[in-house]
CSV table of C-alpha atoms in Angstrom, one decimal:
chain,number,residue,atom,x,y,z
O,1,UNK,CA,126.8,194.4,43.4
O,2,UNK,CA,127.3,192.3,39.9
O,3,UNK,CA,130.6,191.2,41.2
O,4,UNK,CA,129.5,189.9,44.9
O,5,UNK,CA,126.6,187.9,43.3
O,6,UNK,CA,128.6,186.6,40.6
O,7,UNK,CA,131.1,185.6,43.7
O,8,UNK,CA,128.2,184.0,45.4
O,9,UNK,CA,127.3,182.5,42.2
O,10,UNK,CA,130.8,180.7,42.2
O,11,UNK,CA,130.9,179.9,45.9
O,12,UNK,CA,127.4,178.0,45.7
O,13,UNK,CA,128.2,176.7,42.4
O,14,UNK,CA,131.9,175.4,43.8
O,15,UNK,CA,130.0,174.1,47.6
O,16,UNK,CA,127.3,172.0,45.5
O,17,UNK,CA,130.5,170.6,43.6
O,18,UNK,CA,132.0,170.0,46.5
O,19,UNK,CA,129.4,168.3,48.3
O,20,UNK,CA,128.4,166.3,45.5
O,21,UNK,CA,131.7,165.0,45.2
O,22,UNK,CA,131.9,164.6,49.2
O,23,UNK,CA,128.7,162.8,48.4
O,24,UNK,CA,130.3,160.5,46.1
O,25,UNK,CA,134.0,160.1,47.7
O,26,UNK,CA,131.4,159.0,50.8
O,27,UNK,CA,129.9,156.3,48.8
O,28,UNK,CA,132.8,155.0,47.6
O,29,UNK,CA,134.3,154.9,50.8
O,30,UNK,CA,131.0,152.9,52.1
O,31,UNK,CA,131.7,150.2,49.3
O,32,UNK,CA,135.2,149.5,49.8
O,33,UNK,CA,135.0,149.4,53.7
O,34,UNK,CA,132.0,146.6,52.8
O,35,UNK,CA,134.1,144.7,50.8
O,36,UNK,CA,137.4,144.9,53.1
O,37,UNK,CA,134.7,143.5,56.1
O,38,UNK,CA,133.6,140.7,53.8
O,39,UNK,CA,137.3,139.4,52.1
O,40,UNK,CA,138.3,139.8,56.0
O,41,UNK,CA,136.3,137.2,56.6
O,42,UNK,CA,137.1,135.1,53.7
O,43,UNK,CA,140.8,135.3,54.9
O,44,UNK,CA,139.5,134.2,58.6
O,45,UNK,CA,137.4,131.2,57.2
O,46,UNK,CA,140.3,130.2,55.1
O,47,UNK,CA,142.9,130.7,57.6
O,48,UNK,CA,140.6,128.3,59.8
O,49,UNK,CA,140.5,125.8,56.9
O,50,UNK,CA,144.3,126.0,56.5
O,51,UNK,CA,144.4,125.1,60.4
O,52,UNK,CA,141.7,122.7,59.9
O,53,UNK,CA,143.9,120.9,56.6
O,54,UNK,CA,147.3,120.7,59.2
O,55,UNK,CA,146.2,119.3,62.0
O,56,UNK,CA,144.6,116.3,59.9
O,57,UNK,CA,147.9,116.2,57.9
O,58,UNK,CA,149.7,116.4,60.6
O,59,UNK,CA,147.4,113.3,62.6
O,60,UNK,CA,148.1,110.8,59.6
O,61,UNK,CA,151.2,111.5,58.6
O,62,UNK,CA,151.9,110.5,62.1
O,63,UNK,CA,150.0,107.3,61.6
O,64,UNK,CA,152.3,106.7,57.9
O,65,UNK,CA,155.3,106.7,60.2
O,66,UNK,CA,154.1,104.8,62.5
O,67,UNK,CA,153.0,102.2,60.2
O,68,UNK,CA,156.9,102.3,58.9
O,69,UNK,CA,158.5,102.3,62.1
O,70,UNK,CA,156.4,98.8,62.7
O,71,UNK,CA,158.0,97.3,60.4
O,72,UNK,CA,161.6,96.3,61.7
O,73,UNK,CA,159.3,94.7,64.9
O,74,UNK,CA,157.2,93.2,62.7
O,75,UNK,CA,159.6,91.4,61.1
O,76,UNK,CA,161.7,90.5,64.5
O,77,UNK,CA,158.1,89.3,65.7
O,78,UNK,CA,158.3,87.0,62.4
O,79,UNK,CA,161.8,85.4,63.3
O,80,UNK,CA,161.1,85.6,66.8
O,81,UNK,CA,158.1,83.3,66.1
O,82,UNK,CA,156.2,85.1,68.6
O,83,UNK,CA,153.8,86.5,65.6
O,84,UNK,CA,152.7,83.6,63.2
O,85,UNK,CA,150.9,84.1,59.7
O,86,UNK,CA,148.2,81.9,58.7
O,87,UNK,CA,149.1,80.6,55.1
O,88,UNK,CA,147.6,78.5,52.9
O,89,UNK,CA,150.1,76.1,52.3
O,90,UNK,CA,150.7,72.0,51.9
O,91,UNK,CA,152.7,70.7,54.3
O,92,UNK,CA,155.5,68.4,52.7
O,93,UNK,CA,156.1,65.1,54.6
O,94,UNK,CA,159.3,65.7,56.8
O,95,UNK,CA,159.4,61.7,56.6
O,96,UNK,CA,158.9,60.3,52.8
O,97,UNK,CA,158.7,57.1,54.1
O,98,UNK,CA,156.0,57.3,55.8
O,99,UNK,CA,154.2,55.2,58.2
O,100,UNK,CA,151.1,56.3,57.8
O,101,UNK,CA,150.8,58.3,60.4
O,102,UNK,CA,150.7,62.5,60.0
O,103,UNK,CA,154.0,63.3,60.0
O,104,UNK,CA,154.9,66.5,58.3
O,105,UNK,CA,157.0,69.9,59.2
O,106,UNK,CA,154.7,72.4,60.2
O,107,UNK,CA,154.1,75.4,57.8
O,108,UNK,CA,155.1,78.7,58.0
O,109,UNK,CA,155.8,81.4,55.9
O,110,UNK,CA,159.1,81.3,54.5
O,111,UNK,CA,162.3,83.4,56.0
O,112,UNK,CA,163.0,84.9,52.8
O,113,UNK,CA,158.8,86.0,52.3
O,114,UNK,CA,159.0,87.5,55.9
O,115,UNK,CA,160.4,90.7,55.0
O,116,UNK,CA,158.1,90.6,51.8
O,117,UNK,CA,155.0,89.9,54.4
O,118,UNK,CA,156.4,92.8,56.5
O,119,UNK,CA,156.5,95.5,53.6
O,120,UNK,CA,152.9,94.5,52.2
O,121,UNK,CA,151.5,95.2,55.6
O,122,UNK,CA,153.6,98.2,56.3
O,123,UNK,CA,152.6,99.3,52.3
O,124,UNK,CA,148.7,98.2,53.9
O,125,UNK,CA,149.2,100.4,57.0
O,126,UNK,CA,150.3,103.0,54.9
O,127,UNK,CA,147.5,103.7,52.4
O,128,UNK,CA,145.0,102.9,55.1
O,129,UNK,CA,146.3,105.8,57.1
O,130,UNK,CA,146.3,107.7,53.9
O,131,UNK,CA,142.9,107.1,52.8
O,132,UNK,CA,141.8,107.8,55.8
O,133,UNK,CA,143.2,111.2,55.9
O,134,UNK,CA,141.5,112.3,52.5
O,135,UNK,CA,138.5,111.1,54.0
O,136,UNK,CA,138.4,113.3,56.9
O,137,UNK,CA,139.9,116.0,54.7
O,138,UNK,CA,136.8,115.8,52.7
O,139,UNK,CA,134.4,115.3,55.3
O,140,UNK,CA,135.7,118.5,56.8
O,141,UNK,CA,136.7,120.9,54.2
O,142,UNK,CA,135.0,119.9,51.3
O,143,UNK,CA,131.4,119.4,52.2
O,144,UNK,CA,131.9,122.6,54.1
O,145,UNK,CA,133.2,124.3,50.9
O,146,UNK,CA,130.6,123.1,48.8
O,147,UNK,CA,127.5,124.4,51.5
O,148,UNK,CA,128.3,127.7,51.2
């Protein structure tokens, strides 16, 4: 009879082992499956962001090349003389012997200055479009970052 209560003994001892450890393995488990549901979310929101970052990257980089692929009909407009730029500018007497009536060569910008004018407002275009861009990237992922 010693022997089947000291077995008993055990097997009661050994089940409340076991169940406490059940107890804790079940806890654990609890935790982590929290944690996995809450980085899985994390990864969604920054997955979203990440979508959120390309399509604006993608929007003004498109408006950079366009902003370089105007210039080559910017400066044919220039030639052409179908686009004028307004300069200040002195007009020198085509005449030096003048009469005394107006009579000087219309101003314009210089042949050699129109490429010049053509890169500062392709360089203009540029940085526009790329300010621009940061702006919306901070409107929308920043401010949203910082909320939280």
């Amino acid at each position: 009879m010693k022997t089947l209560a000291g077995i008993c003994v055990a097997l009661v001892i050994g089940l409340l082992l076991a169940l406490w450890r059940l107890d804790h393995v079940s806890a654990s488990l609890t935790t982590a499956t929290s944690r996995v549901g809450v980085l899985e979310g994390e990864a969604k929101a920054y997955e979203q962001a990440l979508t959120v970052r390309d399509s604006i990257d993608h929007q003004y980089q498109e408006a950079i090349r366009n902003a370089e692929d105007s210039k080559p009909q910017l400066v044919a407009d220039l030639n052409s003389g179908s686009r004028i730029v307004y300069v200040r500018a002195a007009c020198v007497p085509a005449n030096p012997n003048a009469t005394g009536s107006t009579d000087a060569a219309t101003p314009e910008l210089a042949a050699d200055a129109r490429p010049d004018y053509a890169d500062l407002v392709a360089a203009n275009n540029k940085v526009t479009a790329q300010v621009t861009g940061l702006q919306q990237f901070i409107i929308t992922s920043c401010t949203r970052s910082a909320s939280r």
